[in-house]
Tab-separated table of C-alpha atoms and ligand atoms in Angstrom:
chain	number	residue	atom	x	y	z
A	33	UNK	CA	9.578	15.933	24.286
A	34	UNK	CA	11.595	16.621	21.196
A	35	UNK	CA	13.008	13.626	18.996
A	36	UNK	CA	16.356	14.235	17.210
A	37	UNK	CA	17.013	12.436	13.967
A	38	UNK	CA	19.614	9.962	14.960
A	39	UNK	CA	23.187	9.959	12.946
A	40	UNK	CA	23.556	8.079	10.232
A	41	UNK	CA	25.214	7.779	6.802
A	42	UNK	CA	23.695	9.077	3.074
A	43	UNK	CA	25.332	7.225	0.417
A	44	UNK	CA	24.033	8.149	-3.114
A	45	UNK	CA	24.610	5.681	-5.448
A	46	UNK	CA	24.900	6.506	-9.083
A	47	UNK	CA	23.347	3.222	-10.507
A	48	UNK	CA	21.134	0.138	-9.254
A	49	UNK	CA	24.494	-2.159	-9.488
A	50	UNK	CA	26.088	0.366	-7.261
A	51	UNK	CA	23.341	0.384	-4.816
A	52	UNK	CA	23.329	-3.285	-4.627
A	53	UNK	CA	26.540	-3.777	-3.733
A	54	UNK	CA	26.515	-0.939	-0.570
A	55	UNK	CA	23.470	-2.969	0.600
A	56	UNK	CA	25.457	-6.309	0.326
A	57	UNK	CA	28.472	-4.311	1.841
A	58	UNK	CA	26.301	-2.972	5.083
A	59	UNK	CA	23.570	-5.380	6.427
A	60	UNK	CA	22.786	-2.215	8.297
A	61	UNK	CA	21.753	-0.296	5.329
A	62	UNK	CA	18.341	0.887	4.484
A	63	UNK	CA	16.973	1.793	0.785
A	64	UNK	CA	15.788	5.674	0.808
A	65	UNK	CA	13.633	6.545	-1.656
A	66	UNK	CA	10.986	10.006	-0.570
A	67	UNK	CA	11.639	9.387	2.407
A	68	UNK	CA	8.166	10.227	3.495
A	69	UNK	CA	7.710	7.282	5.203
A	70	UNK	CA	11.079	6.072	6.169
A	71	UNK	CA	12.461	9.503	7.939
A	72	UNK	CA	9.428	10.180	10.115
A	73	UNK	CA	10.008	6.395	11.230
A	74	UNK	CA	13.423	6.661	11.874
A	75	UNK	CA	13.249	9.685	13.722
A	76	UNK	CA	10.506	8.284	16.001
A	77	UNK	CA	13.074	5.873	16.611
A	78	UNK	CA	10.896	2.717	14.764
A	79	UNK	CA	13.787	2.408	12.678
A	80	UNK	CA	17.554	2.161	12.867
A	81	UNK	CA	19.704	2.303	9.509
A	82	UNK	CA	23.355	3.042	10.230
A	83	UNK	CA	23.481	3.828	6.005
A	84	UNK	CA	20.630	5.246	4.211
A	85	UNK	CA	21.156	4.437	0.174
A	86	UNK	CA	19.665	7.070	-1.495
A	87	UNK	CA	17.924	5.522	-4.956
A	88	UNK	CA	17.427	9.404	-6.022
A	89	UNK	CA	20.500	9.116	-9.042
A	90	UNK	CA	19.047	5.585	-10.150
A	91	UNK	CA	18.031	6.150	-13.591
A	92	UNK	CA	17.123	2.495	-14.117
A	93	UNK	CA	14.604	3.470	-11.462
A	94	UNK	CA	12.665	6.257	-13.285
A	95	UNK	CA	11.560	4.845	-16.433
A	96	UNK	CA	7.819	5.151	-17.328
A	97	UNK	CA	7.423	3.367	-20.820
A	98	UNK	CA	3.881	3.094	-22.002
A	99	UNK	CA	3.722	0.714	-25.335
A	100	UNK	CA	0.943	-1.853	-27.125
A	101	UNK	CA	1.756	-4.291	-24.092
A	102	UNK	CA	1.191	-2.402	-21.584
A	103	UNK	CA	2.301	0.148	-18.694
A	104	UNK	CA	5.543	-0.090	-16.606
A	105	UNK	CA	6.758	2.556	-13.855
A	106	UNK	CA	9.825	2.701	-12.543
A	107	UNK	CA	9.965	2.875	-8.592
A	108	UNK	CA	11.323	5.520	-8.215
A	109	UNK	CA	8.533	7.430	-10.220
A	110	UNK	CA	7.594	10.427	-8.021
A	111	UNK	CA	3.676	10.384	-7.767
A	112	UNK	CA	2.966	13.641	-8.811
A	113	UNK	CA	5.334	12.873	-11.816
A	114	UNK	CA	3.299	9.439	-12.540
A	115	UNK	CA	0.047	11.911	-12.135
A	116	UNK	CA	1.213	14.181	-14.764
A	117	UNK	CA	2.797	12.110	-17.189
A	118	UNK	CA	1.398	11.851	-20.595
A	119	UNK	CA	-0.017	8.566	-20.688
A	120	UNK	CA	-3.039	7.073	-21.540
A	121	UNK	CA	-5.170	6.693	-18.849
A	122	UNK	CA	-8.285	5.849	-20.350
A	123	UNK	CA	-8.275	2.083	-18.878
A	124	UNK	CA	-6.235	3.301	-15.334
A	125	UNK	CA	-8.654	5.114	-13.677
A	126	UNK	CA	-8.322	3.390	-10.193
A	127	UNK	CA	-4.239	3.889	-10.561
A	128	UNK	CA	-5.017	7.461	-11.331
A	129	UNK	CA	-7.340	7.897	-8.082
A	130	UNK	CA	-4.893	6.052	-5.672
A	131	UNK	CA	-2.710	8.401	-6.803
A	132	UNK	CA	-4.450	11.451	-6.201
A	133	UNK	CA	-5.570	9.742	-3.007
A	134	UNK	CA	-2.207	9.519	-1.393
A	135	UNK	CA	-1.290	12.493	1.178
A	136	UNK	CA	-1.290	15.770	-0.272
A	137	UNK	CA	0.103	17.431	-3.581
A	138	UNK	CA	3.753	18.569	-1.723
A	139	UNK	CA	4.020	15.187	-0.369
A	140	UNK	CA	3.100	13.536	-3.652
A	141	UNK	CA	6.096	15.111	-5.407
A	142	UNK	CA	8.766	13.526	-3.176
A	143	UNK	CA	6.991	10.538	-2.532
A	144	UNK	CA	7.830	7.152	-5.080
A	145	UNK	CA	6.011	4.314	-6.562
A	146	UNK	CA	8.255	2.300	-4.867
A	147	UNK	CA	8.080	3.733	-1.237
A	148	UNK	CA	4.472	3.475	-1.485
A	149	UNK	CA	3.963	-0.177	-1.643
A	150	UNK	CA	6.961	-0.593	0.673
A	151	UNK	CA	5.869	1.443	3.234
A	152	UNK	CA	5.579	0.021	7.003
A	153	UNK	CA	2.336	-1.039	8.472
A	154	UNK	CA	0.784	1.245	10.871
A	155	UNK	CA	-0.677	1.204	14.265
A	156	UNK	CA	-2.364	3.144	16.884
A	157	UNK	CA	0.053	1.798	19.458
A	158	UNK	CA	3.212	1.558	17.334
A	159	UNK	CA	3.312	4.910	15.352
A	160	UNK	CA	3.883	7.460	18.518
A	161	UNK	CA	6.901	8.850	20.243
A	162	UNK	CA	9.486	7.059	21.804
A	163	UNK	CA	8.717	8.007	25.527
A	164	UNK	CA	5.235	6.831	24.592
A	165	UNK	CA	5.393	3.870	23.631
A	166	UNK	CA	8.236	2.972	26.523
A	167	UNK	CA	5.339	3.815	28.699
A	168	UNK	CA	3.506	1.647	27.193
A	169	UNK	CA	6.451	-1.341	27.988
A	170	UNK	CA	6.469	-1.016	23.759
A	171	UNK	CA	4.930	-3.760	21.901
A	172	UNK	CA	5.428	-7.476	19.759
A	173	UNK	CA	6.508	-5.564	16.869
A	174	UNK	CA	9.556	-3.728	18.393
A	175	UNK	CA	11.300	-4.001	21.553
A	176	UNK	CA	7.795	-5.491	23.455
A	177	UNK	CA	6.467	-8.838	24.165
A	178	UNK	CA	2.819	-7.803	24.124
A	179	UNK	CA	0.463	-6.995	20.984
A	180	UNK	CA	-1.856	-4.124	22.674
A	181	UNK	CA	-4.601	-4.810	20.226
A	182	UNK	CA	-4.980	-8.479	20.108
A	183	UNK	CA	-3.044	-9.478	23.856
A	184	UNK	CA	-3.558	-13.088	23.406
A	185	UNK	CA	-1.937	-13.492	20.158
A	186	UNK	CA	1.385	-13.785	18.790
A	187	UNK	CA	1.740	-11.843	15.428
A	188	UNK	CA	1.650	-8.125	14.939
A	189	UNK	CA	-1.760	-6.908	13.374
A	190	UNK	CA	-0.625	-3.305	12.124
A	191	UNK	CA	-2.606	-2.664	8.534
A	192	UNK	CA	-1.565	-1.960	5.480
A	193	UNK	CA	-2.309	1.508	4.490
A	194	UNK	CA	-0.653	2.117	1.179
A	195	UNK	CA	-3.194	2.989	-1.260
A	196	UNK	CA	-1.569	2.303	-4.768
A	197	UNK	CA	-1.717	-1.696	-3.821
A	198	UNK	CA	-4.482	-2.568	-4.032
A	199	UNK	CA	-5.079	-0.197	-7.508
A	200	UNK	CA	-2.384	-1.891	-9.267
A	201	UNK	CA	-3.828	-5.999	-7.677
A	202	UNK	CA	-6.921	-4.976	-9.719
A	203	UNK	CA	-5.369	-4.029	-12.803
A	204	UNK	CA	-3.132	-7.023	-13.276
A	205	UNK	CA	0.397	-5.498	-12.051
A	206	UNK	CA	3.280	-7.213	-11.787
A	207	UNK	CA	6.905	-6.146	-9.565
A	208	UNK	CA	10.420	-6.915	-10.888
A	209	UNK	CA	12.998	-6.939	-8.143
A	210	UNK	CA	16.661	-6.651	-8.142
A	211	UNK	CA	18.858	-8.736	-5.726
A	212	UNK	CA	22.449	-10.241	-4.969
A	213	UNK	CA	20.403	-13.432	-6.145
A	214	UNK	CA	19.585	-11.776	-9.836
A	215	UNK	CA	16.310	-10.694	-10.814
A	216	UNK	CA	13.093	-11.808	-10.520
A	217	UNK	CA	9.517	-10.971	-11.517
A	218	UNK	CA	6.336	-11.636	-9.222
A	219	UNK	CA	2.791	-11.002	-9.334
A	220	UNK	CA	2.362	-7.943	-7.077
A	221	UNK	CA	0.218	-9.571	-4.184
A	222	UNK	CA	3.188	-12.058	-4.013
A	223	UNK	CA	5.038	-8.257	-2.381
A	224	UNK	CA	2.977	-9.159	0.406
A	225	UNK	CA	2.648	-11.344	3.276
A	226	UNK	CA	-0.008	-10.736	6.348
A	227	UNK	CA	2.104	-10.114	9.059
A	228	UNK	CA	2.182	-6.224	10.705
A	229	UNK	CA	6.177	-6.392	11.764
A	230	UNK	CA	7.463	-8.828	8.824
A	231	UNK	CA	4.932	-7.790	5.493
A	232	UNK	CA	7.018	-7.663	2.554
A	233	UNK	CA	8.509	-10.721	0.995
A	234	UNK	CA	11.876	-8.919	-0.434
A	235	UNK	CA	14.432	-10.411	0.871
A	236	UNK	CA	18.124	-8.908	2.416
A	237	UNK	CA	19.331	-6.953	0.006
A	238	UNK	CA	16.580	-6.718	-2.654
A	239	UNK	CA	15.396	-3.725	-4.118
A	240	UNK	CA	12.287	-3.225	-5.892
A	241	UNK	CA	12.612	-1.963	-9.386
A	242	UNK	CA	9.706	-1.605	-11.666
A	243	UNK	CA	5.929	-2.134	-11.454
A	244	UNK	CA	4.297	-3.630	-15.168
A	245	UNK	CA	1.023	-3.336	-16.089
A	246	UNK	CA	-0.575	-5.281	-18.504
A	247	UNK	CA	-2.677	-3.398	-21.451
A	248	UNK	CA	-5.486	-2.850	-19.342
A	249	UNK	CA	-9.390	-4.017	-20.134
A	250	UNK	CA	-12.565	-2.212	-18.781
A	251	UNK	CA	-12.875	0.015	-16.266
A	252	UNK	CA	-11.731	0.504	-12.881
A	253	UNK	CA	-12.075	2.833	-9.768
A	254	UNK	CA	-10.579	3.404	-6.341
A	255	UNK	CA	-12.507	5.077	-2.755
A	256	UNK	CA	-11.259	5.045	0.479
A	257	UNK	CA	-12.455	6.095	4.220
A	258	UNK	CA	-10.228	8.381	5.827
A	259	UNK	CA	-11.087	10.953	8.807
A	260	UNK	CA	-10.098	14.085	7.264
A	261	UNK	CA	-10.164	14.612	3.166
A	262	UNK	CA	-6.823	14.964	3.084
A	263	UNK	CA	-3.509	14.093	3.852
A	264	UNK	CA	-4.350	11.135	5.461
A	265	UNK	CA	-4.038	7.116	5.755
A	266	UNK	CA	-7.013	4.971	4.255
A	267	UNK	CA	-8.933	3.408	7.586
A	268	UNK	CA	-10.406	1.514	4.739
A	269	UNK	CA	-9.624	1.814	0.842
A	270	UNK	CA	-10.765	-0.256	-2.270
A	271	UNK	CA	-10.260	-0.506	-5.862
A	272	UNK	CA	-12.804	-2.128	-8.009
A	273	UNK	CA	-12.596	-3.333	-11.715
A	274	UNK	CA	-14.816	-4.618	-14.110
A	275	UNK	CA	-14.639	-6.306	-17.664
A	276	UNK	CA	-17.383	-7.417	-19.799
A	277	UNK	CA	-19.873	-6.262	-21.428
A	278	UNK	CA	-23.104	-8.312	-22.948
A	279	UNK	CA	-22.395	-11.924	-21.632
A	280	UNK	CA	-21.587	-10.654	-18.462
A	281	UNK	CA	-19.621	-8.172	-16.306
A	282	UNK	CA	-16.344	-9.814	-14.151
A	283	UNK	CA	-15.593	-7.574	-11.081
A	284	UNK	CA	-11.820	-7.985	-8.711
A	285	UNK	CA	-11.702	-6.314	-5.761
A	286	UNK	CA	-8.900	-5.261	-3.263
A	287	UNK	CA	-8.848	-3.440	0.392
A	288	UNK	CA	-5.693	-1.888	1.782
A	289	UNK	CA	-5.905	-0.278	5.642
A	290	UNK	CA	-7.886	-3.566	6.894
A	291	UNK	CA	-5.099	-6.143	7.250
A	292	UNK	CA	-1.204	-6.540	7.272
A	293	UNK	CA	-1.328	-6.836	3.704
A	294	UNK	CA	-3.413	-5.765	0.594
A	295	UNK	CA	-6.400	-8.036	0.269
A	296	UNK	CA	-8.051	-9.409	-3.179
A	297	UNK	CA	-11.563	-10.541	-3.121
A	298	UNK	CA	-12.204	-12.175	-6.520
A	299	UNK	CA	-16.054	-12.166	-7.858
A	300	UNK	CA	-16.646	-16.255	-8.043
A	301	UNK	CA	-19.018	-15.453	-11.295
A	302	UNK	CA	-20.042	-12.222	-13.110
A	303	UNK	CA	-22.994	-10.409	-13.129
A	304	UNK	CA	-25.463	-11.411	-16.453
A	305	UNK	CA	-28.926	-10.287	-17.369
A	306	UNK	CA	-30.527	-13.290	-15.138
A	307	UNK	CA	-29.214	-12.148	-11.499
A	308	UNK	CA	-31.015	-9.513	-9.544
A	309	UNK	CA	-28.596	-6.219	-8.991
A	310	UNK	CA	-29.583	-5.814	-5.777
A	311	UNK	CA	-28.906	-9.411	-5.186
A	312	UNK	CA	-25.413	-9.443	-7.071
A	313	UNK	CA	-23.943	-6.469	-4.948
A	314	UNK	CA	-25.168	-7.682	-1.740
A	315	UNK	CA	-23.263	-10.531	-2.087
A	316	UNK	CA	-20.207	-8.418	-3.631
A	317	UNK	CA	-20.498	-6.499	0.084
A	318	UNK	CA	-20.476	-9.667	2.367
A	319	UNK	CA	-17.397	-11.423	0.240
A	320	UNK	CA	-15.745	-7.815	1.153
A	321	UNK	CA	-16.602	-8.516	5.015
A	322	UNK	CA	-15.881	-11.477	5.162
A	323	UNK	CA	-12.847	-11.143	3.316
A	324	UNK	CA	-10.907	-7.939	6.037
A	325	UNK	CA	-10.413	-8.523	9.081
A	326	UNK	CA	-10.137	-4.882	10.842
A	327	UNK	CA	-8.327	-4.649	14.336
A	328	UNK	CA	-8.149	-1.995	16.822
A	329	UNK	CA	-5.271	0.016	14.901
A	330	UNK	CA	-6.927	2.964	14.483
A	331	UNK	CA	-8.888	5.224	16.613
A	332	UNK	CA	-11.817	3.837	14.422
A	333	UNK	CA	-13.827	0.929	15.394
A	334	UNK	CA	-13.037	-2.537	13.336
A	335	UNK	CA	-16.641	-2.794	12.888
A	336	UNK	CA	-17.172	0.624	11.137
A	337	UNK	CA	-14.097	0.189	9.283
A	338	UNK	CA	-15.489	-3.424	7.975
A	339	UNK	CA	-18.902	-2.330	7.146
A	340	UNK	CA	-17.810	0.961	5.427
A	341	UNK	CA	-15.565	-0.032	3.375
A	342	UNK	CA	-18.214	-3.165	2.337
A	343	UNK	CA	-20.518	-0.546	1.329
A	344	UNK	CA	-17.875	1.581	-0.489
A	345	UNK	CA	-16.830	-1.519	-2.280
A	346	UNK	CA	-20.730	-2.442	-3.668
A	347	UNK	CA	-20.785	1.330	-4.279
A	348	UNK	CA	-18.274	1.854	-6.844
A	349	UNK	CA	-18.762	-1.298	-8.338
A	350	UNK	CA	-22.253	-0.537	-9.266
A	351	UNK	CA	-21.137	3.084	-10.383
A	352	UNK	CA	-18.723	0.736	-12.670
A	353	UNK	CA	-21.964	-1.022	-13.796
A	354	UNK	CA	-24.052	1.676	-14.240
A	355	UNK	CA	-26.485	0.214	-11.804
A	356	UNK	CA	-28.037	3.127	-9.529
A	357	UNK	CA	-27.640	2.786	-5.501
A	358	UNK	CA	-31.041	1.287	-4.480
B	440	LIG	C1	1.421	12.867	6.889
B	440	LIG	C2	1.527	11.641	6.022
B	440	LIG	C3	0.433	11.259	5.278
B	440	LIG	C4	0.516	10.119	4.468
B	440	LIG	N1	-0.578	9.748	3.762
B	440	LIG	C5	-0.532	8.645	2.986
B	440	LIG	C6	-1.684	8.242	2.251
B	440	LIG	O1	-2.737	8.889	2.271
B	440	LIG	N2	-1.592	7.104	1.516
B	440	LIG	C7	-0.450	6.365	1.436
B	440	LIG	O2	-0.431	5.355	0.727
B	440	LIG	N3	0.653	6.728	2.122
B	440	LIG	C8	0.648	7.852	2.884
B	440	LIG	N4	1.779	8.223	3.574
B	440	LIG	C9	2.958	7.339	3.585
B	440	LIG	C10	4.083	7.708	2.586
B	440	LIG	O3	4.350	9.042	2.608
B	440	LIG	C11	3.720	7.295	1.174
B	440	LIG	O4	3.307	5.972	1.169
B	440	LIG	C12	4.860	7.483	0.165
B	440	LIG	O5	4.422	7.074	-1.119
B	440	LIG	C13	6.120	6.687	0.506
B	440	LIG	O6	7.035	6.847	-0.555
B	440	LIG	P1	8.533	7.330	-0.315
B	440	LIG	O7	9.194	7.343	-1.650
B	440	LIG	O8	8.593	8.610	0.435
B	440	LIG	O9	9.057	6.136	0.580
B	440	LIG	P2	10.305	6.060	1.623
B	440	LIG	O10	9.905	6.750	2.877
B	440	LIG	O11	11.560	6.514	0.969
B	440	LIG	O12	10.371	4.497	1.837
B	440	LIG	C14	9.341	3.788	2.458
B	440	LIG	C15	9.813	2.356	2.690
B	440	LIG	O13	9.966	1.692	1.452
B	440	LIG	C16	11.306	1.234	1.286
B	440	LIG	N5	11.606	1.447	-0.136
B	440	LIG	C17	11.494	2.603	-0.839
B	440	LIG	N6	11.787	2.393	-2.122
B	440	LIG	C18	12.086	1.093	-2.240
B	440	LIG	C19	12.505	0.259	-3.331
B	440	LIG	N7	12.627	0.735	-4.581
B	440	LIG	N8	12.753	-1.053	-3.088
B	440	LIG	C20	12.620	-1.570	-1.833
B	440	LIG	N9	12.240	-0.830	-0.768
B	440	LIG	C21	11.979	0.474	-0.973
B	440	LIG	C22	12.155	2.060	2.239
B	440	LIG	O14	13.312	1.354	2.671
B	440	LIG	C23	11.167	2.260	3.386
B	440	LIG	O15	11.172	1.132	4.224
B	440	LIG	C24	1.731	9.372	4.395
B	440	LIG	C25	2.837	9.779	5.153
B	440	LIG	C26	2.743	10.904	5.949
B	440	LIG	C27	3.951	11.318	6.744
B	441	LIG	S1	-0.753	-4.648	16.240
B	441	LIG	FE1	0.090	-5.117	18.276
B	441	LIG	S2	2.234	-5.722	17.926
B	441	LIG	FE2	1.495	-4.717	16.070
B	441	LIG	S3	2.114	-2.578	16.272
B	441	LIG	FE3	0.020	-2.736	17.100
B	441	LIG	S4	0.254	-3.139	19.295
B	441	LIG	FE4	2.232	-3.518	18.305
């Protein structure tokens, strides 16, 4: 059955003031940035935005300033610009491979820093047709009254499957946001919030503006599980760093495609000369598993999902330690 993009109206404000006031003007306005996300949702009929307010002429949103203190992107940095830019990348490796990670190279260069962290949560039962999901009497997170994955609860379990999150958790990033309220700066897992139909905390009207990175230490890598090698949603991603050296070696962790939200798993202690490898990374892969909590979004068992992306996690982090796999 064919599904036509329903009407709406393309405003294309010329600055971030500008696009802040349309917003404030039309509760029924929606930010566009790619698109990549935001059009295939609204033409499945997931979304309804009587104004779409294009951030494409926002120049505040472009910068990409690299200096002594540090790294800050703009949000409406194209990936495959952010990719190519001229930066140094030495201590941004897992930015670098979330990057490269996301989709494929045509859908990288209209795709934004921005769109990628806001982007909806997904699920098996949510991201279909129309005439599907009606058939399905729809579900808690639109329209329904039922979640199909977990029946007897009451919140929405879609995942989080952006993969620049969790990259930029383990590297220290921060998000400034733009509002009718002023502006305001937040560490970036304060974005998020685990709930699959309500999982970013900007409020009416806000628009996110700039991701900072502090001057980076160590090294840091990203992996994720996916079905097919590319263009296509983590079922499981993580981004390890590590700093350190001789009195020890501190490791962060986070997971995107596991729960509503990015997840950080922090390393209680780091890894000195006294503790057993082995020993050190088992642990590392049970804090993972404990730490997700999987659900029956995608055609890919919770359990798989869980376990893989455990032994993904203990993986790279020993490739970060130069400790061989056992
Ligand atoms: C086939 C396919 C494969 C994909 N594969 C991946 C993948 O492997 N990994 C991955 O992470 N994603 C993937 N995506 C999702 C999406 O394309 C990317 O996440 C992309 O980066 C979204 O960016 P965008 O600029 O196109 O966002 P848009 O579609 O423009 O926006 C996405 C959402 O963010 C909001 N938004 C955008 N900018 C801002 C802002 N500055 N402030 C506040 N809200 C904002 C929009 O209102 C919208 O709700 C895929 C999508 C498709 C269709
Ligand atoms: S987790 Fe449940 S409520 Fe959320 S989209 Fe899936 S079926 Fe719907």
């Amino acid at each position: 059955m064919t599904e036509y993009m329903p009407e709406f109206e393309h405003l294309v404000p010329a600055s971030l003031d500008e696009a802040l006031a349309v917003l404030a003007e039309r509760p029924d306005s929606r930010v566009c940035a790619g698109g990549t996300d935001l059009l295939v949702n609204m033409r499945r009929g997931l979304v309804e935005a009587g104004t779409l307010v294009d951030l494409g002429m926002v120049d505040a949103l472009r910068i990409l300033k690299q200096d002594d203190t540090g790294l800050t992107i703009g949000a409406g940095v194209t990936l495959a610009a952010l990719l190519k830019a001229d930066l140094d990348w030495s201590q941004l490796n897992a930015l670098r491979e979330a990057l490269a990670a996301v989709a494929g190279p045509t859908h990288r260069e209209m795709a934004t820093v921005g769109g990628n962290l806001c982007q909806d949560t997904r699920c098996l039962y949510y991201n279909q047709s129309e005439w599907w999901r009606r058939s399905n009497d729809y579900c808690l997170k639109y329209r329904g009254e039922t979640c199909h994955v977990a029946p007897k609860g009451n919140r929405c379990r879609a995942a989080y499957c952006g993969d620049l999150a969790p990259a930029l958790m383990v590297l220290g990033a921060e998000v400034s946001i733009a509002g009718p309220d002023g502006a305001r700066r937040v560490g970036i897992g304060d974005l998020f919030a685990e709930d699959g139909a309500d999982h970013l905390k900007l409020k009416a009207g806000e628009i996110l503006v700039a991701v900072h990175l502090p001057r980076a230490e160590g090294r840091s890598t990203y992996g994720k599980i996916r079905q097919r090698g590319a263009i296509d949603f983590p079922l499981a991603g993580v981004a390890v760093s590590c700093r350190g050296r001789d009195d020890g070696l501190w490791f962060s962790l986070a997971v995107t495609g596991t729960n509503s939200c990015p997840v950080m798993v922090e390393m209680p202690a780091p890894m000195t000369r006294d503790d057993a490898a082995d020993v050190f990374f088992r642990d590392m892969s049970r804090r993972v598993q404990k730490a997700v909590s999987p659900q029956r979004t995608t055609t890919v068992a919770p359990h798989f999902r869980r376990l893989s992306v455990s032994a993904l996690a203990a993986r790279l982090a020993r490739g970060l330690a130069g400790v061989a796999d056992p």
